[in-house]
CSV table of C-alpha atoms and ligand atoms in Angstrom, one decimal:
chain,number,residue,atom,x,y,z
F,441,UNK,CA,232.2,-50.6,-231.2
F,442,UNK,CA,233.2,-49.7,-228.1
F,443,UNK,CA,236.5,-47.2,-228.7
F,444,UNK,CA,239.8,-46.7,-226.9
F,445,UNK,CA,239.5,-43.2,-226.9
F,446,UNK,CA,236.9,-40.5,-227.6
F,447,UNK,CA,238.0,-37.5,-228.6
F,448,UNK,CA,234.6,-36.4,-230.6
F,449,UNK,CA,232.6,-37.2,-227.2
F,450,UNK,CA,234.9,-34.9,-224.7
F,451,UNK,CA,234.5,-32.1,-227.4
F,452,UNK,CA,230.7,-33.0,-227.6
F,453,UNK,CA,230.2,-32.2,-224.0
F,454,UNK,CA,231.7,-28.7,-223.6
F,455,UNK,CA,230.5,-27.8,-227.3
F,456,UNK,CA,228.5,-25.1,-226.8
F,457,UNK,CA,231.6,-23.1,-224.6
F,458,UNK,CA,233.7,-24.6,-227.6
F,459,UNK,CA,231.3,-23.0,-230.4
F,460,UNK,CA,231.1,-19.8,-228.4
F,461,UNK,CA,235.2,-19.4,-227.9
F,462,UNK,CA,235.4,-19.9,-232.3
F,463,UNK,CA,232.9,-17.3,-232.8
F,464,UNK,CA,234.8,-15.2,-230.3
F,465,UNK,CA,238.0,-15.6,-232.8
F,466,UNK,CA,235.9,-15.3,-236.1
F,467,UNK,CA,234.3,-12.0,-234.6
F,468,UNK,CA,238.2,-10.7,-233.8
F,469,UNK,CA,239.8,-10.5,-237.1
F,470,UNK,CA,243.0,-12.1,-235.4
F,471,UNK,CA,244.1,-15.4,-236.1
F,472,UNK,CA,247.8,-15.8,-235.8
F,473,UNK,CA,249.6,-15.1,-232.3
F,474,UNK,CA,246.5,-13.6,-230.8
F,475,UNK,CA,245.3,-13.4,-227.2
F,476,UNK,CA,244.0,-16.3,-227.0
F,477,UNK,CA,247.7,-17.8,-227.5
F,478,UNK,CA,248.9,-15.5,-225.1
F,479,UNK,CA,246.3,-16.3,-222.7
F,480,UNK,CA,246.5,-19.8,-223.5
F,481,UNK,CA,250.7,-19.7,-222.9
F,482,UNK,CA,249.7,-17.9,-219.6
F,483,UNK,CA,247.8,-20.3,-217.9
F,484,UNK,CA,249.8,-23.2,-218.8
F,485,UNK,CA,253.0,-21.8,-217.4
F,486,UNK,CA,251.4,-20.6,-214.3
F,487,UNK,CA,249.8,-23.9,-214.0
F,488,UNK,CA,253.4,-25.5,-214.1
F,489,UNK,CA,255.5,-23.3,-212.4
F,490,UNK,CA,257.8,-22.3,-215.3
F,491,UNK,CA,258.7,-19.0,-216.6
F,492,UNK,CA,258.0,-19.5,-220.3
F,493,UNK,CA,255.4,-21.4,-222.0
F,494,UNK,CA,255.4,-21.6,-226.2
F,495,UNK,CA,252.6,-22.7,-228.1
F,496,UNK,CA,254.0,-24.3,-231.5
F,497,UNK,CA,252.3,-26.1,-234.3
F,498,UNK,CA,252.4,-29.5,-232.9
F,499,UNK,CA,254.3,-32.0,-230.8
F,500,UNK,CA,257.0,-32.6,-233.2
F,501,UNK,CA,258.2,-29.4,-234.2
F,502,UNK,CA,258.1,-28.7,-230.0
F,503,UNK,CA,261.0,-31.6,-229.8
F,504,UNK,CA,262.7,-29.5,-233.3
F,505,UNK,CA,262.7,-26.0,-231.9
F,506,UNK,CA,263.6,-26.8,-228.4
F,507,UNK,CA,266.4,-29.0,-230.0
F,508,UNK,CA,267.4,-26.3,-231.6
F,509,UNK,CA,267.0,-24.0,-229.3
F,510,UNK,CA,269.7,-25.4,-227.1
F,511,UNK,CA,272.2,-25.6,-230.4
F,512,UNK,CA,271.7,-29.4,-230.8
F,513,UNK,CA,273.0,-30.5,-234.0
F,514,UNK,CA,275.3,-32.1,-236.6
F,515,UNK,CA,277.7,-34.3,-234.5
F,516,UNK,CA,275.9,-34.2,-231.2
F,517,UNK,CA,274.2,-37.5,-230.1
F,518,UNK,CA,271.1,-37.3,-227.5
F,519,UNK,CA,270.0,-40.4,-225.5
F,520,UNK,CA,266.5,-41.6,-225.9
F,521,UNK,CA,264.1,-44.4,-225.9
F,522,UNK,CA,263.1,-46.8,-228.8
F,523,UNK,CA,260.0,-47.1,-226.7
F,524,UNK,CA,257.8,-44.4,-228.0
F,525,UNK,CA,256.2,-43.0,-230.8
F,526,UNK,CA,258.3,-42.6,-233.7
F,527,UNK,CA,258.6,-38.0,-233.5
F,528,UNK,CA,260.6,-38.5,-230.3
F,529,UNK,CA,263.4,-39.8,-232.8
F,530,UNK,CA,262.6,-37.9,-235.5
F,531,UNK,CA,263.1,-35.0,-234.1
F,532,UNK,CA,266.7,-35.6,-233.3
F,533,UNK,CA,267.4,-36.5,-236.5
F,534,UNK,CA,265.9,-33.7,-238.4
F,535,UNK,CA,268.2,-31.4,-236.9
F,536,UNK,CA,270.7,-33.4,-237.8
F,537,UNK,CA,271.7,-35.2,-234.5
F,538,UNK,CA,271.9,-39.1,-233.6
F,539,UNK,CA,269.3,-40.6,-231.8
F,540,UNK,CA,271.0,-42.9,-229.4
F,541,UNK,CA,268.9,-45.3,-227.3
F,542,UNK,CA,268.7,-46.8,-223.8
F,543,UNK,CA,266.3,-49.7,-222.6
F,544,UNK,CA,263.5,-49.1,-220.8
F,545,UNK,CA,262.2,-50.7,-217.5
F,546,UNK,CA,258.8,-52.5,-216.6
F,547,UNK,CA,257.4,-48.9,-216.2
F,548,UNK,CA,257.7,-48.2,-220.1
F,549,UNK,CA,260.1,-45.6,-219.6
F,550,UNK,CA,263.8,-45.0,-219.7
F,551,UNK,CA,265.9,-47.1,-217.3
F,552,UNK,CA,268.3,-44.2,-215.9
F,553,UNK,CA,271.3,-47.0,-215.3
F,554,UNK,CA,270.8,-48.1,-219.1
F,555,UNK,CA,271.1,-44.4,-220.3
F,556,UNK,CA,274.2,-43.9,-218.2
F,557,UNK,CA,275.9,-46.4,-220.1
F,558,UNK,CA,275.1,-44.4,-223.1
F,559,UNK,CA,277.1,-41.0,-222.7
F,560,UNK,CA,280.2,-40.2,-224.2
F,561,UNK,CA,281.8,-37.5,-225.3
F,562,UNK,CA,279.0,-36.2,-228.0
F,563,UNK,CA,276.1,-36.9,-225.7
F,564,UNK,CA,274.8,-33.5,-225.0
F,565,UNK,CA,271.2,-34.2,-224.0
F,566,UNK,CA,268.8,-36.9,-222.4
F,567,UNK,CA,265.3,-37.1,-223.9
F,568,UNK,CA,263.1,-38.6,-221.4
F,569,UNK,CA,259.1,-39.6,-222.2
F,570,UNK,CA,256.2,-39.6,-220.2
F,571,UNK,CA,255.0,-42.9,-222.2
F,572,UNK,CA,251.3,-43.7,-222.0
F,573,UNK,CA,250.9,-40.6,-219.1
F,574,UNK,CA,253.4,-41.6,-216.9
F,575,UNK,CA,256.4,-39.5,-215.6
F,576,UNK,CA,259.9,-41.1,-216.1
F,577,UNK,CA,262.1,-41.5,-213.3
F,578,UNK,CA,263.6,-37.6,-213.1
F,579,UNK,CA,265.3,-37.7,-210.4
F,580,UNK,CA,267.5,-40.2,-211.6
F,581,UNK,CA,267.9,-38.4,-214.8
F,582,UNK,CA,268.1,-35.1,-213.6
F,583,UNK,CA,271.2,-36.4,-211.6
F,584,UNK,CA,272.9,-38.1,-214.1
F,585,UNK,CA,272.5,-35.3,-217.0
F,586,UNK,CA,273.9,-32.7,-214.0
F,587,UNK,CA,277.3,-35.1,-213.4
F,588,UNK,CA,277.6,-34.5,-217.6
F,589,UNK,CA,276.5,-31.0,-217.5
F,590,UNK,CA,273.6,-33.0,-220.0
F,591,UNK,CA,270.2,-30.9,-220.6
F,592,UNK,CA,267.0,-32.6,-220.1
F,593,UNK,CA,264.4,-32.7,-222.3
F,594,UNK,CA,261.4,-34.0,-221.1
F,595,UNK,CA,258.9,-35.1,-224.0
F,596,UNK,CA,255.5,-35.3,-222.3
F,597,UNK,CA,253.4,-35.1,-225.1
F,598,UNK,CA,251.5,-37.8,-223.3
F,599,UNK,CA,251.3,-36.8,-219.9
F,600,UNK,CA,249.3,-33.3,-219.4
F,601,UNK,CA,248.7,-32.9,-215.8
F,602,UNK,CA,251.0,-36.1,-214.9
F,603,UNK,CA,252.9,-35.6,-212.0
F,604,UNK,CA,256.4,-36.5,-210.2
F,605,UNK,CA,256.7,-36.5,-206.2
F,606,UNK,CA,254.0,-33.4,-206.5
F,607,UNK,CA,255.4,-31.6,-209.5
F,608,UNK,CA,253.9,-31.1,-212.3
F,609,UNK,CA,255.4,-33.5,-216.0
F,610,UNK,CA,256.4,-30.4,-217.7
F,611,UNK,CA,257.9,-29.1,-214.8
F,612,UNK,CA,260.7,-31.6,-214.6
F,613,UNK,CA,263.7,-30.9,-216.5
F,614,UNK,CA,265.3,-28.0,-218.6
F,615,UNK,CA,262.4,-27.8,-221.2
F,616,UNK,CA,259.5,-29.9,-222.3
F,617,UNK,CA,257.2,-30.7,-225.1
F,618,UNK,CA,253.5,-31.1,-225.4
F,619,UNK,CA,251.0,-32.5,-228.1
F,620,UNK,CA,247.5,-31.3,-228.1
F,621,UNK,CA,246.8,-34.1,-231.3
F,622,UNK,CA,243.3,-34.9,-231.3
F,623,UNK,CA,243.6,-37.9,-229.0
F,624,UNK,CA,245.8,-36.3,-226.5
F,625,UNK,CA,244.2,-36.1,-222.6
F,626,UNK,CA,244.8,-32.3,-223.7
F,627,UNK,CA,243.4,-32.1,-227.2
F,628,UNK,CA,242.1,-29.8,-229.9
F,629,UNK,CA,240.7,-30.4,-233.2
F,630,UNK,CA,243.3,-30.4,-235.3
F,631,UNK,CA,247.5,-30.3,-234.4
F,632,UNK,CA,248.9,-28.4,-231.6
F,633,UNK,CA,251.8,-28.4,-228.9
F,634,UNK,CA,253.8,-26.6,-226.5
F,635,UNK,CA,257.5,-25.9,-225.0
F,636,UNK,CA,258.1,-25.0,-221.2
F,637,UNK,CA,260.9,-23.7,-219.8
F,638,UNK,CA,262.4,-21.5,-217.1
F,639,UNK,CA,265.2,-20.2,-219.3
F,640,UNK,CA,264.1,-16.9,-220.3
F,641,UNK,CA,267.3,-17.1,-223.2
F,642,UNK,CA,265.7,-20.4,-224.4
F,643,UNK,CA,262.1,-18.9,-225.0
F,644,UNK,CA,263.5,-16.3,-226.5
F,645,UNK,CA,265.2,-18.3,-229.0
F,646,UNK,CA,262.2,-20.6,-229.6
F,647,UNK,CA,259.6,-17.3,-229.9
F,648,UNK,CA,262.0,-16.6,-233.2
F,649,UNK,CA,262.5,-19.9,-234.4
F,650,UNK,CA,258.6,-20.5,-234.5
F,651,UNK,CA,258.4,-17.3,-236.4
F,652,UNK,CA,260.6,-17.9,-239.3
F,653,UNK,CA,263.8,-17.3,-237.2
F,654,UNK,CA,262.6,-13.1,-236.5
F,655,UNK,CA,262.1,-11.4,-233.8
F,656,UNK,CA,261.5,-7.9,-235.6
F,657,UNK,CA,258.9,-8.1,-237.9
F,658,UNK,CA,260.6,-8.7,-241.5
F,659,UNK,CA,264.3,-8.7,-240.1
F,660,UNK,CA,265.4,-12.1,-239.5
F,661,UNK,CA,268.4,-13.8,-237.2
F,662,UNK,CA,268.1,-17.3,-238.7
F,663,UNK,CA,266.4,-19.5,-240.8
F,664,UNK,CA,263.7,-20.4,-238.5
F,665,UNK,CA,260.2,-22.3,-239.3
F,666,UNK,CA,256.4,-21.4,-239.5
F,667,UNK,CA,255.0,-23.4,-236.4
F,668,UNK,CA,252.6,-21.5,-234.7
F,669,UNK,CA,249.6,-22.7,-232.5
F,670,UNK,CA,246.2,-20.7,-234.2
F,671,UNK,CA,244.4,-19.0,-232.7
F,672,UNK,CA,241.6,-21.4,-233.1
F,673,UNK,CA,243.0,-23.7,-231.6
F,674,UNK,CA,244.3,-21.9,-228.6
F,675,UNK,CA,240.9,-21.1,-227.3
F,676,UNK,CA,239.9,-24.4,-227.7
F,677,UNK,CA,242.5,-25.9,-225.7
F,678,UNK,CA,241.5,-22.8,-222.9
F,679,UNK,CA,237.9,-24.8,-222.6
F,680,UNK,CA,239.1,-27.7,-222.3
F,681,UNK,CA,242.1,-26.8,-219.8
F,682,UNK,CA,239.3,-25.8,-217.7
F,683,UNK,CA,238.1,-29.7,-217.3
F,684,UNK,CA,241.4,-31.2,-217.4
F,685,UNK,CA,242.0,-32.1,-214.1
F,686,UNK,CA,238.5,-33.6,-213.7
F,687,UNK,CA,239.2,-35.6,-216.9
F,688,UNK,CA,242.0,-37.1,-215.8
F,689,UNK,CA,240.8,-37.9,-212.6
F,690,UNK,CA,238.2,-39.9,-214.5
F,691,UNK,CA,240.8,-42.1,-216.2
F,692,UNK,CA,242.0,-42.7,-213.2
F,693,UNK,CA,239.0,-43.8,-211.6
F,694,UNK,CA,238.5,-46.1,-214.9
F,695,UNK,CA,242.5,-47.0,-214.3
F,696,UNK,CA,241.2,-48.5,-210.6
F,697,UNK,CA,238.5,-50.3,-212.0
F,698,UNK,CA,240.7,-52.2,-214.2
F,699,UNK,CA,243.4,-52.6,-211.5
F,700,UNK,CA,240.6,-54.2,-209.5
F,701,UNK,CA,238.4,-56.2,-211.8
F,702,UNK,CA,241.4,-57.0,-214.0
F,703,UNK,CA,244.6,-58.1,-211.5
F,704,UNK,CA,243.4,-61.7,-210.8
F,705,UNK,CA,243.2,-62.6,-214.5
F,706,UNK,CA,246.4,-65.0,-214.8
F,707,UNK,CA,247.1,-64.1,-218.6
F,708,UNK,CA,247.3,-60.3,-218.0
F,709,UNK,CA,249.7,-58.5,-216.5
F,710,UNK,CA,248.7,-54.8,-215.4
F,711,UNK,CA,251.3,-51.5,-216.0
F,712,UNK,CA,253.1,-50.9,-212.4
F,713,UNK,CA,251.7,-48.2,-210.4
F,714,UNK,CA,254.1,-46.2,-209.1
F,715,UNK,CA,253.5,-44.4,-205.8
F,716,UNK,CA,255.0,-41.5,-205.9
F,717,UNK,CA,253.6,-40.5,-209.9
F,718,UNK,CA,250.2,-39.3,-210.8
F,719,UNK,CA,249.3,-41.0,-213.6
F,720,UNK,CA,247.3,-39.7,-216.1
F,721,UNK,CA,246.6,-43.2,-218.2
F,722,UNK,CA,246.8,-41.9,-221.6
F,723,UNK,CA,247.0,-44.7,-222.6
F,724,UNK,CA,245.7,-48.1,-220.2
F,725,UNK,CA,248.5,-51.0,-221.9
F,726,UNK,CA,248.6,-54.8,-220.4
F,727,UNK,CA,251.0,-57.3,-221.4
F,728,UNK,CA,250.1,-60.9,-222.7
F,729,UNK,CA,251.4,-63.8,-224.5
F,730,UNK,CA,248.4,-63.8,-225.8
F,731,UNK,CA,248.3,-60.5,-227.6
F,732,UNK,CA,247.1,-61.4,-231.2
F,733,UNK,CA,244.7,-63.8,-229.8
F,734,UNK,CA,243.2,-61.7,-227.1
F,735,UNK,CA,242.6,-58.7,-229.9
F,736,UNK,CA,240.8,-60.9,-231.8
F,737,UNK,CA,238.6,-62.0,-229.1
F,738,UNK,CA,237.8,-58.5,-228.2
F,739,UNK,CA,237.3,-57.5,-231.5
F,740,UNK,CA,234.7,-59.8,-232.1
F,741,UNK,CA,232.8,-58.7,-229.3
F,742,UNK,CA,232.6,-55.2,-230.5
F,743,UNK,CA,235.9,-53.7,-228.9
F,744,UNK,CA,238.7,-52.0,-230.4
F,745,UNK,CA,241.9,-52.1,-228.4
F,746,UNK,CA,245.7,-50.5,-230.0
F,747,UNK,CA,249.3,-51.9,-230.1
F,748,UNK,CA,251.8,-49.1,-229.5
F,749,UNK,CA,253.9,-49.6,-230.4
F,750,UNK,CA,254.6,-53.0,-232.5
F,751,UNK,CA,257.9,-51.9,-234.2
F,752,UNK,CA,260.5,-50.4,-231.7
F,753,UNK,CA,262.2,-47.4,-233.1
F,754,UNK,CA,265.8,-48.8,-233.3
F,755,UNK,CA,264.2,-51.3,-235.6
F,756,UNK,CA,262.6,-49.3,-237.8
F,757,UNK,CA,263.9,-49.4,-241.4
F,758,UNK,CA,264.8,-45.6,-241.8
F,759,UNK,CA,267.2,-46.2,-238.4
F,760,UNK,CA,269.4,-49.3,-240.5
F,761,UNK,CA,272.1,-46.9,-240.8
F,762,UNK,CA,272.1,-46.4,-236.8
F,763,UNK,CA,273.5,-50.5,-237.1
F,764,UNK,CA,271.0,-51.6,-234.4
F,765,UNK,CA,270.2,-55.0,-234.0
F,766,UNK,CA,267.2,-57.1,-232.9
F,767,UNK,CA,268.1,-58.1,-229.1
F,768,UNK,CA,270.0,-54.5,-228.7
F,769,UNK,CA,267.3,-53.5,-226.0
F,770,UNK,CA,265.2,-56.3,-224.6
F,771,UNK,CA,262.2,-55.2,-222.6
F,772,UNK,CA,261.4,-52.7,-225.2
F,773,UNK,CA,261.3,-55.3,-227.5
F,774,UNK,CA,259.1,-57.6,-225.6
F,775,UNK,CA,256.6,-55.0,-224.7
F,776,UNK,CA,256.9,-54.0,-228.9
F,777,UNK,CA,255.7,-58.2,-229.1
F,778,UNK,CA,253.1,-58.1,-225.8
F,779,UNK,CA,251.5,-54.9,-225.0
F,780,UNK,CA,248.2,-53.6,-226.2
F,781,UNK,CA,245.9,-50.8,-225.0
F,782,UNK,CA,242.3,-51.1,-223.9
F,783,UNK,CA,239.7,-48.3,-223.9
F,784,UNK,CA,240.2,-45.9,-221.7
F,785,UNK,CA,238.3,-42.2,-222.0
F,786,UNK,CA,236.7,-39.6,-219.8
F,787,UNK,CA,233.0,-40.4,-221.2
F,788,UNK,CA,233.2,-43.8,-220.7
F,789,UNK,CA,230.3,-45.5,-219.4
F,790,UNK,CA,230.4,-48.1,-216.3
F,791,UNK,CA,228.7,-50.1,-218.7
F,792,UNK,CA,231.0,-50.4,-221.5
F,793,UNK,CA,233.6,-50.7,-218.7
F,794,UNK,CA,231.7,-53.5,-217.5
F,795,UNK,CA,231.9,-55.1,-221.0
F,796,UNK,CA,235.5,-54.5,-221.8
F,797,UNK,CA,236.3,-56.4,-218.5
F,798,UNK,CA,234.3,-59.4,-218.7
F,799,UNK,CA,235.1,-59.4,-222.5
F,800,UNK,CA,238.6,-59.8,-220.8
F,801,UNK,CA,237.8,-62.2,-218.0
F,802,UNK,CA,236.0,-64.5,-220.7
F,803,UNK,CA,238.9,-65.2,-222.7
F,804,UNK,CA,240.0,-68.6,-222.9
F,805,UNK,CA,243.6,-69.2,-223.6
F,806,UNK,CA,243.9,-72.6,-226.2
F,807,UNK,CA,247.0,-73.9,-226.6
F,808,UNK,CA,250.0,-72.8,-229.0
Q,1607,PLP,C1,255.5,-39.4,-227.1
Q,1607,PLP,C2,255.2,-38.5,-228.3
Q,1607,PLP,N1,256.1,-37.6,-228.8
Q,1607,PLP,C3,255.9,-36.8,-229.8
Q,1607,PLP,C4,254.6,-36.8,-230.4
Q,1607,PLP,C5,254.4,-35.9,-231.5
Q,1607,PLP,O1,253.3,-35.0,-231.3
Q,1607,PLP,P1,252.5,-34.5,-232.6
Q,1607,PLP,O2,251.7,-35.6,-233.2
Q,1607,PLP,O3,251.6,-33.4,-232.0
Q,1607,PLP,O4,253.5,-33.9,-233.6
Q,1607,PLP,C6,253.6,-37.6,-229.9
Q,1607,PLP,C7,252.2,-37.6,-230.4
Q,1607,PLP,O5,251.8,-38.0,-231.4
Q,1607,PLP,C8,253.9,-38.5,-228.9
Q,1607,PLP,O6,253.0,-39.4,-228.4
């Protein structure tokens, strides 16, 4: 079977520096908020340009404590899309906000004019997302939060080393999230995620939220949560930062295959490339009216492909209350009914390539 990612063959081809960096913790005794964390923090935000970077338990609670961070709560509503996977909403709600969504565009991401339709007088935050590796459309954003004195929130839990008219996703707004989940272009083995920011008061506040609201060991400010990054997992992630950049430039080389070998094939239809974003193609996701059909095929053939998402979140049944309706946003909804991913991973080989595209090409649409 021929995967859509590979997360066990990128860590199989740096494992020896991987093995060496675990003994390196076993042998130090310290596994919580260590140096490898701090090291790990370092790099990133030096990489990005921000002030502050956090390391945090995962991508989800990085969308909680930032929310929190900025006093987000009970009565505040925060504009996002029902385009993405389902922590970007969940978030909001666990601390206590509403989600309120805007469409998307042919890009996957946000439509800035749809979110401006959005704001009122609770809207205190717009929650952009990277989706599949591509930046939103932050300029447009970043203008309409500052006419509302709105904070951006970027969630680019999918887009390490993506960037926006030369700067780096992350980079982009007020504060932004990461994921390091095993699948992630930046991945450990296990759960992991991040916060930038350049607001020194911000990282503060998120340094004691992650550490059961205290600042001073056993004195604490607020009722806080235990999401740390461990140590383990930080100096994993500093290997694997170290081949990053030549990882994603190998999705993109794989993305140009498929643009090339793929774009004449009358039932597919290719994700836009925009010109002034560096993609880093998570996730590679064509449309077709021929989705189920076209899965099957390629499954049969020994080739596993992934819908995300099938259920938009507005539609999801824990949202009812929200009194969303089916036909509320419709080009998420038609990609939730016609997009699928295909595989797409650094250790690819030109020969499964090869296969996934004439797996493609070979498909014969029948009638229905
Ligand atoms: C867009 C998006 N937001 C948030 C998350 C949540 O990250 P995590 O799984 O690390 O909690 C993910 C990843 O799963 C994601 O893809």
């Amino acid at each position: 079977m021929i995967p859509i990612t590979d997360p066990k063959g990128q860590f199989t081809l740096i494992q020896e520096k991987i093995m060496s960096q675990i003994n390196d913790v076993l042998l130090s005794g310290n596994y919580i908020l260590g140096h490898h964390v701090t090291e790990f923090e370092n790099q990133i935000a030096k990489r990005l340009g921000v002030s502050d970077a956090i390391a945090v338990a995962n991508g989800t609670d990085a969308l909680v404590l930032v929310l929190r961070a900025y006093n987000i709560g009970k009565g505040d509503e925060v504009i996002t899309t029902p385009f993405s996977f389902f922590a970007t909403a969940e978030a909001i709600t666990r601390v206590g906000a509403t989600p309120v969504f805007a469409d998307i565009d042919e890009t996957f991401n946000l439509d800035p004019e749809k979110v401006r339709g959005k704001i009122t007088s609770a809207t205190k935050a717009i929650l952009p997302v990277h989706l599949f590796g591509l930046p939103a459309d932050m300029d447009q954003i970043n203008t309409i939060a500052s006419e509302h004195q709105l904070i951006v929130i970027e969630d680019a839990c999918q887009a390490f080393g993506a960037k926006y008219k030369g700067k780096e996703a992350g980079s982009l707004g007020d504060a932004a999230c990461f994921s390091f989940f095993p699948t992630k272009n930046l991945s450990t083995m296990g759960d992991g995620g991040l916060i930038t920011t350049s607001d020194k008061n911000i990282a503060e506040r998120i340094r004691t939220l992650r550490s059961h609201g205290s600042s001073k060991k056993y004195f604490h400010q607020e009722i806080g949560y235990n999401s740390r990054l461990d140590e383990l997992h930080a100096a994993i992630l500093l290997v694997c930062l170290k081949y990053i950049d030549s990882w994603n430039e190998k999705r993109r080389l794989l993305a140009q295959r498929y643009y090339k070998d793929l774009d004449a094939v009358p039932f597919l239809k290719l994700p836009p490339i925009i010109n002034h974003s560096t993609h880093v193609y998570h996730l590679f996701s064509i449309q077709s009216d021929h989705r189920r059909d076209l899965i099957h095929h390629l499954k049969q053939l020994g080739i596993q492909t992934g819908i995300y998402y099938p259920c938009c979140i507005h539609l999801q049944e824990v949202y009812k209350n929200l009194g969303y309706q089916k036909g509320d946003f419709p080009v998420a909804e038609k990609m939730s009914q016609s997009l699928f991913s295909i595989p797409l991973f650094p250790t690819m080989t030109s020969g499964e390539q090869s296969q996934v595209i004439s797996a493609l090409r070979g498909f014969e649409v029948t009638g229905s």
